[in-house]
Coordinates of C-alpha atoms in Angstrom, one line a residue:
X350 CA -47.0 -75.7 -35.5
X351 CA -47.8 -74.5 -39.0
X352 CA -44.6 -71.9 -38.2
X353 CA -42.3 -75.1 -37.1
X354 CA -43.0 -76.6 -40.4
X355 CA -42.4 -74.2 -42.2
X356 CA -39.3 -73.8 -40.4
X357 CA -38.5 -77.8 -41.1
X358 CA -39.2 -77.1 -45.5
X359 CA -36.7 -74.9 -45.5
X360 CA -34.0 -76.3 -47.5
X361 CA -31.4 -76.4 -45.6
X362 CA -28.1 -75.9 -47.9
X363 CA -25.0 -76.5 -46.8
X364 CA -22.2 -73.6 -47.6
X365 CA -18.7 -74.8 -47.9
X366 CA -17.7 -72.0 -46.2
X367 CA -20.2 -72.0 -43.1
X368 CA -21.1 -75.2 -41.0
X369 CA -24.6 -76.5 -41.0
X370 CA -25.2 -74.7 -36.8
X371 CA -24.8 -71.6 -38.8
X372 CA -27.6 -71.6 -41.0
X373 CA -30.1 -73.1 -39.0
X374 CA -29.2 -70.8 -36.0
X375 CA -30.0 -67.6 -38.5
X376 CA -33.5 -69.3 -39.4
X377 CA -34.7 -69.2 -35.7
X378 CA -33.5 -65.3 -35.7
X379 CA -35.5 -64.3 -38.6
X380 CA -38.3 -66.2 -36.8
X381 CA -37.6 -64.4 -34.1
X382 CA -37.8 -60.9 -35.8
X383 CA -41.7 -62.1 -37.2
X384 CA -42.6 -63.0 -34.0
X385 CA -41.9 -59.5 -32.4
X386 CA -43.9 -57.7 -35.2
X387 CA -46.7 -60.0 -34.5
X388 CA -47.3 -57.3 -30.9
X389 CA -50.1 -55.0 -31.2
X390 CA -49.8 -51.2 -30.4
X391 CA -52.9 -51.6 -27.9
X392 CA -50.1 -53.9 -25.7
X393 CA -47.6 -51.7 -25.8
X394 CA -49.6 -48.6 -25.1
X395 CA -50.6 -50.5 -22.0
X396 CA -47.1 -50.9 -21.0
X397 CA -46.5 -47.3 -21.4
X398 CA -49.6 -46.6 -19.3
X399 CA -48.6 -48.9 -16.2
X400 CA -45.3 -47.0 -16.1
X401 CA -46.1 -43.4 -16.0
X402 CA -48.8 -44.6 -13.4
X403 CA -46.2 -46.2 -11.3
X404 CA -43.7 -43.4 -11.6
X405 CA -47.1 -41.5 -10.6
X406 CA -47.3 -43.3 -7.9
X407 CA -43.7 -43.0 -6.5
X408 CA -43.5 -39.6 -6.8
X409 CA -46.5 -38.9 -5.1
X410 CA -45.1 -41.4 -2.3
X411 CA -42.5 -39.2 -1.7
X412 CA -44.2 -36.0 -1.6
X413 CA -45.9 -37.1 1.1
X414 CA -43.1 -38.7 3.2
X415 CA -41.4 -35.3 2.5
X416 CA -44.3 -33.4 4.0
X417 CA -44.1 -35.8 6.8
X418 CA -40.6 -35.2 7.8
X419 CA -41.1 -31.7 7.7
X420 CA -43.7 -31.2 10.3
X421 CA -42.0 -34.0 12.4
X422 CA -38.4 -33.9 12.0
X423 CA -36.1 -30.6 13.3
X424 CA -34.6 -28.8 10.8
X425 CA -31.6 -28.8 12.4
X426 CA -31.8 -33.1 12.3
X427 CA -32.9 -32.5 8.7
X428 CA -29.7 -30.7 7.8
X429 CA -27.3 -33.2 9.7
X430 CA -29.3 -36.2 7.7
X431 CA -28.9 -34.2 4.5
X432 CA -24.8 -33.4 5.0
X433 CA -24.4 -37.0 6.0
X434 CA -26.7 -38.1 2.8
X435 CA -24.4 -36.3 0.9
X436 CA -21.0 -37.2 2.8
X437 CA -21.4 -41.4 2.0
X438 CA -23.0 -41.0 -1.3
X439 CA -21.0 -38.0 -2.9
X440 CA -18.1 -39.7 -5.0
X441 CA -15.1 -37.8 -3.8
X442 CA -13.6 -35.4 -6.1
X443 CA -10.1 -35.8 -6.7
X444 CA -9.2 -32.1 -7.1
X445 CA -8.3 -29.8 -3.8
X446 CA -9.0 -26.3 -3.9
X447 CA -7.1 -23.6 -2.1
X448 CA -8.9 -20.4 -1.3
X449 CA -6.9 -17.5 -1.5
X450 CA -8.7 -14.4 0.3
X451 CA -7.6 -10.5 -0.6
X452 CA -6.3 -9.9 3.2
X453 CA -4.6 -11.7 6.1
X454 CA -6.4 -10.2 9.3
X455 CA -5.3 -6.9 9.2
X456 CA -2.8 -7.0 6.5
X457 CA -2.4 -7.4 2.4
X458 CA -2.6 -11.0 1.8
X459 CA 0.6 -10.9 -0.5
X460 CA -0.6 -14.5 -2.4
X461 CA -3.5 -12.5 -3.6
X462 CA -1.5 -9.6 -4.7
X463 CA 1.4 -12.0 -6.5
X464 CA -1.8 -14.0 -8.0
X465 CA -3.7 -10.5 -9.2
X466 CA -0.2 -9.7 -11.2
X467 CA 0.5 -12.9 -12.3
X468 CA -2.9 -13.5 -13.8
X469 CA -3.0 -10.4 -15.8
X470 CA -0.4 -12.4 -18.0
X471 CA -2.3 -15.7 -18.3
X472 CA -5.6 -14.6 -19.8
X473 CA -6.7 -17.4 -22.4
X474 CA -9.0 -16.9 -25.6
X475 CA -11.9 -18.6 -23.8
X476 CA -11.9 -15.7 -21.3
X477 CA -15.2 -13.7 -21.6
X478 CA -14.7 -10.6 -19.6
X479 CA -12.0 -8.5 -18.1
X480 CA -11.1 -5.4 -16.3
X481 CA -9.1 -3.0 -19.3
X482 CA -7.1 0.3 -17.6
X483 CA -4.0 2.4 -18.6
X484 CA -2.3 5.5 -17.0
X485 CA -0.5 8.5 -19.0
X486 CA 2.8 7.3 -17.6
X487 CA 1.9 3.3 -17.7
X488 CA 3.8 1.5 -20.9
X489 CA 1.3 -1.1 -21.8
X490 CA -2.4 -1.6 -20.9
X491 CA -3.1 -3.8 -17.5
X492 CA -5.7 -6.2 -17.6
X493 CA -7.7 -7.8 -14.5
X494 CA -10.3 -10.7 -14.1
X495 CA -13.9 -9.5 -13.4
X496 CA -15.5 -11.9 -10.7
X497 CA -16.8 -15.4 -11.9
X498 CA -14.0 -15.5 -14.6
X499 CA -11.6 -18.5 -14.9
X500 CA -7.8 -18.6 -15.9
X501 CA -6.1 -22.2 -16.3
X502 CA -2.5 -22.6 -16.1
X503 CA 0.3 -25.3 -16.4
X504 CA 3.3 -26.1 -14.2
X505 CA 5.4 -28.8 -15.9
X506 CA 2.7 -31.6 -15.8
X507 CA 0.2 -29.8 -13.5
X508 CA -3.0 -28.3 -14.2
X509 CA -4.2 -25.7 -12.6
X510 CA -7.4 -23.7 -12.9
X511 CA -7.5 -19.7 -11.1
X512 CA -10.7 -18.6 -9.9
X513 CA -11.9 -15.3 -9.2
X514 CA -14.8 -15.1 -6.7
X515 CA -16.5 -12.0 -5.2
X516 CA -19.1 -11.9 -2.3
X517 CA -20.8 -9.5 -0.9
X518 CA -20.2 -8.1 2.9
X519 CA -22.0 -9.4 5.4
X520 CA -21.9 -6.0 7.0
X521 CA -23.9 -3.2 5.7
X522 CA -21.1 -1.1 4.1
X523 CA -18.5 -4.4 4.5
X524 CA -18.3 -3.8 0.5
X525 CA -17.3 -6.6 -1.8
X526 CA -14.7 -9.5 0.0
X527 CA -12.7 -10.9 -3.0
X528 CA -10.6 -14.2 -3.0
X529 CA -8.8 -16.6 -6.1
X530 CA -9.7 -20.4 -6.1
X531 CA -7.2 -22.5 -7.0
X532 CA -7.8 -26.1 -8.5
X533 CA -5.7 -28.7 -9.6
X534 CA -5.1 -32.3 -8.6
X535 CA -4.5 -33.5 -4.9
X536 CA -1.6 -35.7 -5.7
X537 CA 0.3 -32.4 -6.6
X538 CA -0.2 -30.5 -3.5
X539 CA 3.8 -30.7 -3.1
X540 CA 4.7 -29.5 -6.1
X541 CA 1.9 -26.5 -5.7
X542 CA 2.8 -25.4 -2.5
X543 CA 6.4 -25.8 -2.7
X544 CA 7.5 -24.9 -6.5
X545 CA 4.5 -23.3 -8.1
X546 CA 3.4 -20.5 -6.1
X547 CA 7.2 -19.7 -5.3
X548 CA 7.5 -19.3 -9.4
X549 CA 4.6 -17.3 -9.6
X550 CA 6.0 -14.6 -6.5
X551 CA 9.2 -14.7 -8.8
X552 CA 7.0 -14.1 -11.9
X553 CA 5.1 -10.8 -10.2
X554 CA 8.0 -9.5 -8.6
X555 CA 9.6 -9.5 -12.3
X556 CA 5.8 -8.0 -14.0
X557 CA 5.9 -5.1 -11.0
X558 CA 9.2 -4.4 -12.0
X559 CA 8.9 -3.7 -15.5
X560 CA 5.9 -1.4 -15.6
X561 CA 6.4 0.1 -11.9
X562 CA 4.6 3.5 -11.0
X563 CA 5.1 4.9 -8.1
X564 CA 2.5 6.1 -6.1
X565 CA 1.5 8.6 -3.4
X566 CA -0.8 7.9 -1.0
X567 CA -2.9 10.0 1.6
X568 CA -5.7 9.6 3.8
X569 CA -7.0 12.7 2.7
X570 CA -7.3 11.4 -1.5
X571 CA -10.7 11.6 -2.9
X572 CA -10.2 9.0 -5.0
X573 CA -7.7 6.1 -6.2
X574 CA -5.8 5.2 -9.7
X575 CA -6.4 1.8 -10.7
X576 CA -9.1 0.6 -7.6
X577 CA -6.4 1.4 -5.4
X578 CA -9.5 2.5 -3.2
X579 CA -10.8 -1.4 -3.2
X580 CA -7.1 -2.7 -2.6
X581 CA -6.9 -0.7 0.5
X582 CA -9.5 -1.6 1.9
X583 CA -10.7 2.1 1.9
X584 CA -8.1 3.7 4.5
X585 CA -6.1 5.2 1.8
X586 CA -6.4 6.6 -1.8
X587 CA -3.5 7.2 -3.9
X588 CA -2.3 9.3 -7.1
X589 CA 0.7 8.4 -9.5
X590 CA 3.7 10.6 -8.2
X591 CA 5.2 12.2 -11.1
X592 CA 7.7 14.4 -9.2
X593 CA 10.8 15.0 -11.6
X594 CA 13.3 15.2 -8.6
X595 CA 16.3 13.4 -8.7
X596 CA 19.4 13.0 -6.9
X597 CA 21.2 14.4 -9.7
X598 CA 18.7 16.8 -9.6
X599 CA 19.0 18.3 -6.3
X600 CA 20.6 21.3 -5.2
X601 CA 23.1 19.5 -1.8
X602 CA 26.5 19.3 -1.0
X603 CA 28.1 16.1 -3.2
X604 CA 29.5 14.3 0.0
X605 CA 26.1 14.8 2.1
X606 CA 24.2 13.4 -1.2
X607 CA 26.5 10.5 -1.6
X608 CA 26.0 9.5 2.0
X609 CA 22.1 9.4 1.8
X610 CA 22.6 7.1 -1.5
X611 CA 25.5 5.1 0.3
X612 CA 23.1 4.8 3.7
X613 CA 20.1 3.7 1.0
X614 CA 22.1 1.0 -0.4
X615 CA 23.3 -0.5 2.5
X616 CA 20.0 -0.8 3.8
X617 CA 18.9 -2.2 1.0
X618 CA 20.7 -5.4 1.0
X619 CA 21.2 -5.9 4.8
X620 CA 18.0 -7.5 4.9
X621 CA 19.5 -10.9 6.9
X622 CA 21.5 -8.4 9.0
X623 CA 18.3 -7.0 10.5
X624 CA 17.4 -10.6 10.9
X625 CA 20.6 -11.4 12.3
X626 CA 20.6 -8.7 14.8
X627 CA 16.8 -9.2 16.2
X628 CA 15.9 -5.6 14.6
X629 CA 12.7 -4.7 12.1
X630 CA 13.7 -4.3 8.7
X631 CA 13.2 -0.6 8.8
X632 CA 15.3 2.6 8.2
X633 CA 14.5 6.5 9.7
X634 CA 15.6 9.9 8.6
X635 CA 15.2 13.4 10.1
X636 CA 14.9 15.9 7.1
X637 CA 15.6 19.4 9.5
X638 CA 16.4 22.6 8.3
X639 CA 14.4 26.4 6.9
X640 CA 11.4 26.2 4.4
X641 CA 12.7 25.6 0.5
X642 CA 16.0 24.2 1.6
X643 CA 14.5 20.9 -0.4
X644 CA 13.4 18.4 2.3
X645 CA 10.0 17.6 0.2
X646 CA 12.7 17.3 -3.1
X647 CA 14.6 15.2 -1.1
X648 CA 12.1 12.4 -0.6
X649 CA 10.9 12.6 -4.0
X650 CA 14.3 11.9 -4.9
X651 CA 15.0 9.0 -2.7
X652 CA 11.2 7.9 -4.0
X653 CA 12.5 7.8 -7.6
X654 CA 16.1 6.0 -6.6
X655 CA 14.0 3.0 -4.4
X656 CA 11.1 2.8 -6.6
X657 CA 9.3 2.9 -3.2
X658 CA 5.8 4.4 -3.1
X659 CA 5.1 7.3 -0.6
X660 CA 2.4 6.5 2.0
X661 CA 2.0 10.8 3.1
X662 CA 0.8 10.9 7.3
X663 CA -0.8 13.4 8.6
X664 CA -0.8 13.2 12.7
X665 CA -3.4 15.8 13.0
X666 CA -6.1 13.6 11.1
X667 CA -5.8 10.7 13.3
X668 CA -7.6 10.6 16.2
X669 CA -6.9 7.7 18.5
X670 CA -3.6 4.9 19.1
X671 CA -5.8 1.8 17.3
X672 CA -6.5 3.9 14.1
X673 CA -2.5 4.9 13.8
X674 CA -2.2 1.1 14.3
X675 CA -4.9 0.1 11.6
X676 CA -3.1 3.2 9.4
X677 CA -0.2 2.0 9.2
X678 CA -0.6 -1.4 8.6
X679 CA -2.6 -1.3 6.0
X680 CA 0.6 0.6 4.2
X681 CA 2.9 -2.4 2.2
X682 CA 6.4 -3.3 2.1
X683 CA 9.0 -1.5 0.3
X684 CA 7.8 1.9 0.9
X685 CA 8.1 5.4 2.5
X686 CA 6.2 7.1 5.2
X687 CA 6.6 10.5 5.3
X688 CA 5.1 12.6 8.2
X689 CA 6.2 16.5 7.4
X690 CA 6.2 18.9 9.8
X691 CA 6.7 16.9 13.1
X692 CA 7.5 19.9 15.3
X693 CA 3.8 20.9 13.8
X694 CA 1.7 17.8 14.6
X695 CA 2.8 18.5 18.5
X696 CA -0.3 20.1 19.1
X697 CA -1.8 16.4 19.3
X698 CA 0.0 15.5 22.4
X699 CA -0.4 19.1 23.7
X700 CA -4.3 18.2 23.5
X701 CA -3.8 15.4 25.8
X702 CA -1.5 16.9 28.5
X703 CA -4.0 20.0 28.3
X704 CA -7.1 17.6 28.9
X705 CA -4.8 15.7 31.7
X706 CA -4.2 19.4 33.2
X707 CA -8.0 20.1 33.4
X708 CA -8.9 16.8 34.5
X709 CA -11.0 16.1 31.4
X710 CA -11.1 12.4 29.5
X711 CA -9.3 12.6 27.2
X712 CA -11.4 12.1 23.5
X713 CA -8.2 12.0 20.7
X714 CA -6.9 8.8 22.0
X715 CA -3.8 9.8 20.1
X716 CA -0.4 9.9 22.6
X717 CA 3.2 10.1 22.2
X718 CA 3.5 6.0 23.5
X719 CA 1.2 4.8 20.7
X720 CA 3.3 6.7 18.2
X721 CA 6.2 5.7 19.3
X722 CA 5.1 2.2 19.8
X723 CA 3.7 2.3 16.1
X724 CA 7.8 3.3 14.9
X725 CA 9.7 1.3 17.0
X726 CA 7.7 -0.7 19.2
X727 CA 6.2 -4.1 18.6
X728 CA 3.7 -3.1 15.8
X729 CA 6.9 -1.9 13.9
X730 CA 7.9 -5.6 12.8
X731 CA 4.6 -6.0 11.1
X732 CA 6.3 -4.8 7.6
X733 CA 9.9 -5.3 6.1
X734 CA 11.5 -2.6 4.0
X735 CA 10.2 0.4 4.9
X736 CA 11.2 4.1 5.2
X737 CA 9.9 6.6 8.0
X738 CA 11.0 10.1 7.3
X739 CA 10.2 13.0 9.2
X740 CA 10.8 16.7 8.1
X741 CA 10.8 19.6 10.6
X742 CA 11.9 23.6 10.3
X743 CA 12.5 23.5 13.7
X744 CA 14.9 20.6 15.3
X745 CA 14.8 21.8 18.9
X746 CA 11.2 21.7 19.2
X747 CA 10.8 17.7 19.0
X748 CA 10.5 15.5 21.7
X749 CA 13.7 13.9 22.6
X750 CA 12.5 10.3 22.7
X751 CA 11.7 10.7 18.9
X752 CA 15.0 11.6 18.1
X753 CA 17.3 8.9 19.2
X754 CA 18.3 6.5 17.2
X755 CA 16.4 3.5 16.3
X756 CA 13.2 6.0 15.7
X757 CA 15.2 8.7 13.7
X758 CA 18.3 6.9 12.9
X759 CA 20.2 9.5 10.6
X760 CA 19.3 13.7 10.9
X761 CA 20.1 15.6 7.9
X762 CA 20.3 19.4 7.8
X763 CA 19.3 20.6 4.8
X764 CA 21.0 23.9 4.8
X765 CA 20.8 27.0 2.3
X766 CA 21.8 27.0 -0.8
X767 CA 26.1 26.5 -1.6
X768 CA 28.4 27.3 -3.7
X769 CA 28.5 23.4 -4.9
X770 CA 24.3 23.2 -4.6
X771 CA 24.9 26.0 -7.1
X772 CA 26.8 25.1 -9.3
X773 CA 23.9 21.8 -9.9
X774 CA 21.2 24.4 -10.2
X775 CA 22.9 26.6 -13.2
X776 CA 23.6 23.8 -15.7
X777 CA 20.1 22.7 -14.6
X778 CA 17.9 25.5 -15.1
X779 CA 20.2 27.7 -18.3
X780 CA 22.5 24.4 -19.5
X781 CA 25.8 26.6 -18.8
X782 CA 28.7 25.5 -17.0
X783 CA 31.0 27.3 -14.2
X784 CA 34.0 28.0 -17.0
X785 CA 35.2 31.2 -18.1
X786 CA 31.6 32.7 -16.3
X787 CA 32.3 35.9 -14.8
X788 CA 29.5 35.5 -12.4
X789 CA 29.8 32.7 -10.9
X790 CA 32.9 34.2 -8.3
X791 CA 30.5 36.7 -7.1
X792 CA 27.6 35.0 -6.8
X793 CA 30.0 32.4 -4.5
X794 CA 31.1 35.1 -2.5
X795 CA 27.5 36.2 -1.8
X796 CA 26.6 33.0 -1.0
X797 CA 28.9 32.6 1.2
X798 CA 28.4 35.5 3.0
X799 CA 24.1 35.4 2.8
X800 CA 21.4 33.0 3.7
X801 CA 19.4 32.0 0.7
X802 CA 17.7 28.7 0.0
X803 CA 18.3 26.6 -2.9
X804 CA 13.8 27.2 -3.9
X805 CA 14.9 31.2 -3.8
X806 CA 18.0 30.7 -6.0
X807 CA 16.1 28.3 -8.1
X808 CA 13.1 30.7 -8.6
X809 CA 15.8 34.1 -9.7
X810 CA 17.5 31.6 -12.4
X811 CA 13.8 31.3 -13.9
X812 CA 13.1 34.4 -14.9
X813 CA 14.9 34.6 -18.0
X814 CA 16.1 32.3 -20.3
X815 CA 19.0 34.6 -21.3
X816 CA 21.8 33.1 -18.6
X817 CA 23.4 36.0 -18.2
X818 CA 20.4 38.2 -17.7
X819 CA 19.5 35.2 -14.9
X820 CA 22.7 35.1 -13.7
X821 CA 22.3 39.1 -13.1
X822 CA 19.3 39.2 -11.4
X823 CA 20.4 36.3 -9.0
X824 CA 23.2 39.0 -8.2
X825 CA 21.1 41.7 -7.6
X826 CA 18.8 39.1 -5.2
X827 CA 21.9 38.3 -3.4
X828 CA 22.7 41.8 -2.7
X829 CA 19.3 42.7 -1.3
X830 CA 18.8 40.1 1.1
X831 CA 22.7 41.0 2.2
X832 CA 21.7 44.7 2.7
X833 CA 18.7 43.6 4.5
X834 CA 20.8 40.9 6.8
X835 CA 23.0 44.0 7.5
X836 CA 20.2 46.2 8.3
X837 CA 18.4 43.8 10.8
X838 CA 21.2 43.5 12.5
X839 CA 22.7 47.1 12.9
X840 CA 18.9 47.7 14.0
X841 CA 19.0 44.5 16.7
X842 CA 22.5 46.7 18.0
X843 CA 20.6 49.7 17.9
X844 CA 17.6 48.2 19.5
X845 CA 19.5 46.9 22.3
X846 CA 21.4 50.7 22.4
X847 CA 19.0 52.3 23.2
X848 CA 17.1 49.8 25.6
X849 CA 20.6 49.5 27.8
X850 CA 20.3 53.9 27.8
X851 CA 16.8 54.0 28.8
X852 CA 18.1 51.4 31.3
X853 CA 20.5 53.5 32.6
X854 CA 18.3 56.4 32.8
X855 CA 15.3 54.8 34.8
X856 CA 18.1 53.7 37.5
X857 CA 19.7 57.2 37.6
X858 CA 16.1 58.1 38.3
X859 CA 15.4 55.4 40.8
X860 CA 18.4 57.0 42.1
X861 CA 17.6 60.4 42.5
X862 CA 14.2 59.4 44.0
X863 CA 15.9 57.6 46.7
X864 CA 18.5 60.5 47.6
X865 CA 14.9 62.7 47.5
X866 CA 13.6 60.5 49.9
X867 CA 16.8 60.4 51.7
X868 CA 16.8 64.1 52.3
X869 CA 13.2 64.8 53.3
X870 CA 13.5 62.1 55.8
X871 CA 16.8 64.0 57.5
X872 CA 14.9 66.6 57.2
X873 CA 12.2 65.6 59.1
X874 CA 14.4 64.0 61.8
X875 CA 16.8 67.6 62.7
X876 CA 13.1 69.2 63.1
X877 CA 11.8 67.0 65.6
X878 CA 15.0 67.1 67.4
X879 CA 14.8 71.0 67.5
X880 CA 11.2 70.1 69.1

């Protein structure tokens, strides 16, 4: 009461500005502001009090239905209650994420490869750790994400956010299993699927060709340049190829090299004839001919020309059909195999026909069908692009059904060294040219008239850098493996002189023994008569 009328003695003065509700109505509120200072601390200690004991209360509530539904309630049933919990009350996220994992089955996923270069030229400021790593022959540094890190793009009005996640086997020696996550909005999925990722395989394709190195790979590598070990999964390990050989380089007839280019090129670009016809996109050559005639130059040379890399297969280290299939497809497109020495690596199926022979099981696994199946069979069209060369010294000791076409489509002898494969190796190895030389008509003639490979030729023309002292001793070189051509063969016709005499005389023995024989026998005949 004593408050109200107080209240009522205020003078209540009316502003012209402000109606008479106003003022009253901000008495009552400074009432009101009294009146809520007038509560002790004791009360509102107790209301602090009577909520941590009721928040006490609830937790301890739960604890115990918890405990409950543990010792009654499966944990299987627990784990279906939880992920339905968690379905109906989980607001749904409006991003979709596509997981992107290293390989496809048995093959190179080639998403992940096209998103591993493509990153390497997104990296933003707020990155915190990456992979740093740069060859002798490499032009600029090449950077990688380590795992965990994140990389967000923008396509037009997209944004997109990279991911890049590693887990651990689940084997014991699975090693690491690698995958990019990439997020952006669901109402783009379109525009990802169909128009980004194309753009960023554009994008790679163009990053792989500025910077490319081209490497050689074998089963039989220790190790790997730039994790090339952890791309391939383990089966191969690779080295940069820095073989100088080109075609310009190379020590062949003109016509024969412009074939091979022509025969490269056409394959090259016939990539929807292949299609067309209902054949793999895939191209094989026979290299054939004597040791340093330049087979292994050759495919270093066509190496260089493609930009392909050089996958190097070795028959004798693989032991059994499914590891020549798992082999070769973990090699990628737009590369070379090369498996030297074919007539060699026969002693693989002769190990199978010798265990068939002896009626013993046969342990390699390895027979001519799976290779043949792996070139030109069915697990050929797992690849597009590729090269299979074979080299051989010795032609007539392959099996036929490797040589027809479709397994080795073109067979090129590389023969010995030429006039014209000589006149590339002199301005190559002293810079002089075939004018006003007067060596170069008789070393023509010998070459004409002796067998001497291009690596022999090559190998007298180093040994000085004085040309003409060169050019001299590639003379004298000539000359002595003439003479010794000449003397093989006059001792071949002497050889086979004197074996056709010794011929003659064991039959004019064999002949006399018989008239011997003749006689005696007569002999013995008149004297039993005369008996």
């Amino acid at each position: 009461m004593i408050l109200t009328r107080r209240v009522l003695r205020w003078p209540i003065k009316q502003s012209p500005s402000l109606p008479v509700n106003t003022c009253f109505s901000s008495g009552i509120a400074f009432d009101s502001i009294k009146m809520a200072a007038m509560f002790s601390s004791s009360e509102i200690s107790k209301t602090a009090s009577s909520l941590f004991s009721a928040y006490a209360s609830f937790a301890g509530s739960m604890m115990l239905v918890r405990s409950v539904a543990n010792e009654l309630i499966p944990h299987q049933l627990r784990s279906y209650l939880y992920s339905a919990f968690r379905y109906f009350f989980t607001p749904l996220s409006p991003d979709l994420t596509l997981a992107i994992d290293e390989r496809c089955g048995m093959s190179k996923n080639q998403v992940y490869e096209a998103a591993e270069v493509y990153l390497s030229t997104r990296i933003s400021p707020k990155t915190e750790r990456l992979k740093l790593s740069k060859t002798r022959k490499q032009k600029h540094f090449t950077i990688g994400l380590e795992k965990g890190e994140l990389v967000v793009d923008g396509f037009e009005d997209v944004r997109l956010t990279w991911r890049f996640v590693c887990t651990e086997g689940q084997k014991p020696h699975g090693g690491e299993k690698k995958h990019f996550e990439l997020s952006f909005n669901k109402k783009h999925k379109d525009k990802v699927l169909d128009f980004y990722l194309p753009y960023v395989f554009l994008k790679a394709e163009e990053i792989k060709k500025q910077d490319k190195m081209i490497k050689l790979y074998s089963r039989q590598c220790p190790f790997s340049c730039e994790d090339d070990n952890e791309r391939r999964g383990g089966s191969w390990g690779s080295i940069i190829l820095e073989h100088p050989a080109t075609f310009d380089t190379l020590a062949m007839d003109p016509a024969l090299k412009k074939m091979i280019i022509d025969d490269l090129e056409m394959f090259l670009r016939r990539k929807a004839y292949y299609k067309k016809v209902g054949k793999a996109w895939k191209r094989g050559y026979l290299l054939y001919g004597p040791p340093g005639t330049g087979k292994s130059s050759l495919v270093a040379a066509m190496a260089n020309y493609l930009k392909f890399d050089i996958y190097d297969l070795g028959l004798t280290s693989v032991r059994s059909d499914a590891e020549l299939r798992r082999t070769l497809l973990s090699t990628t497109n737009r590369s070379i195999l090369l498996i030297e020495d074919i007539d060699c690596s026969s002693e693989v199926l002769e190990r199978q026909m010798r265990n068939k022979n002896k009626k013993l099981p046969d342990k390699t696994g390895l027979t001519l069908s799976g290779i043949l199946n792996c070139i030109d069979g069915l697990w050929s069209s797992c690849g597009d692009e590729r090269i299979i060369v074979f080299t051989t010294n010795y032609k007539d000791r392959i099996d036929p059904a490797l040589l027809r076409p479709g397994r080795m489509d073109l067979h090129i002898n590389m023969s010995y060294c030429t006039t014209d494969g000589f006149r590339l190796l002199a301005p190559n190895y002293l810079g002089i040219s075939s004018k006003h030389n007067p060596f170069f008509a008789e070393i023509d003639s010998l070459l004409n008239s002796t067998e001497a490979t291009p690596a022999e030729a090559a190998e007298e023309l180093m040994k000085s850098d004085d040309p003409n002292i060169a050019l001299q001793g590639l003379v004298n070189f000539l000359k002595r493996k003439r003479d010794e051509a000449d003397d093989e063969t006059e001792n071949k016709a002497t050889g086979c002189g004197e074996v056709d005499s010794s011929v003659r005389r064991l039959n004019a023995i064999v002949s006399r023994v018989k008239r011997l024989k003749t006689n005696v026998d007569r002999r013995k005949i008149m004297m039993r008569k005369r008996k």
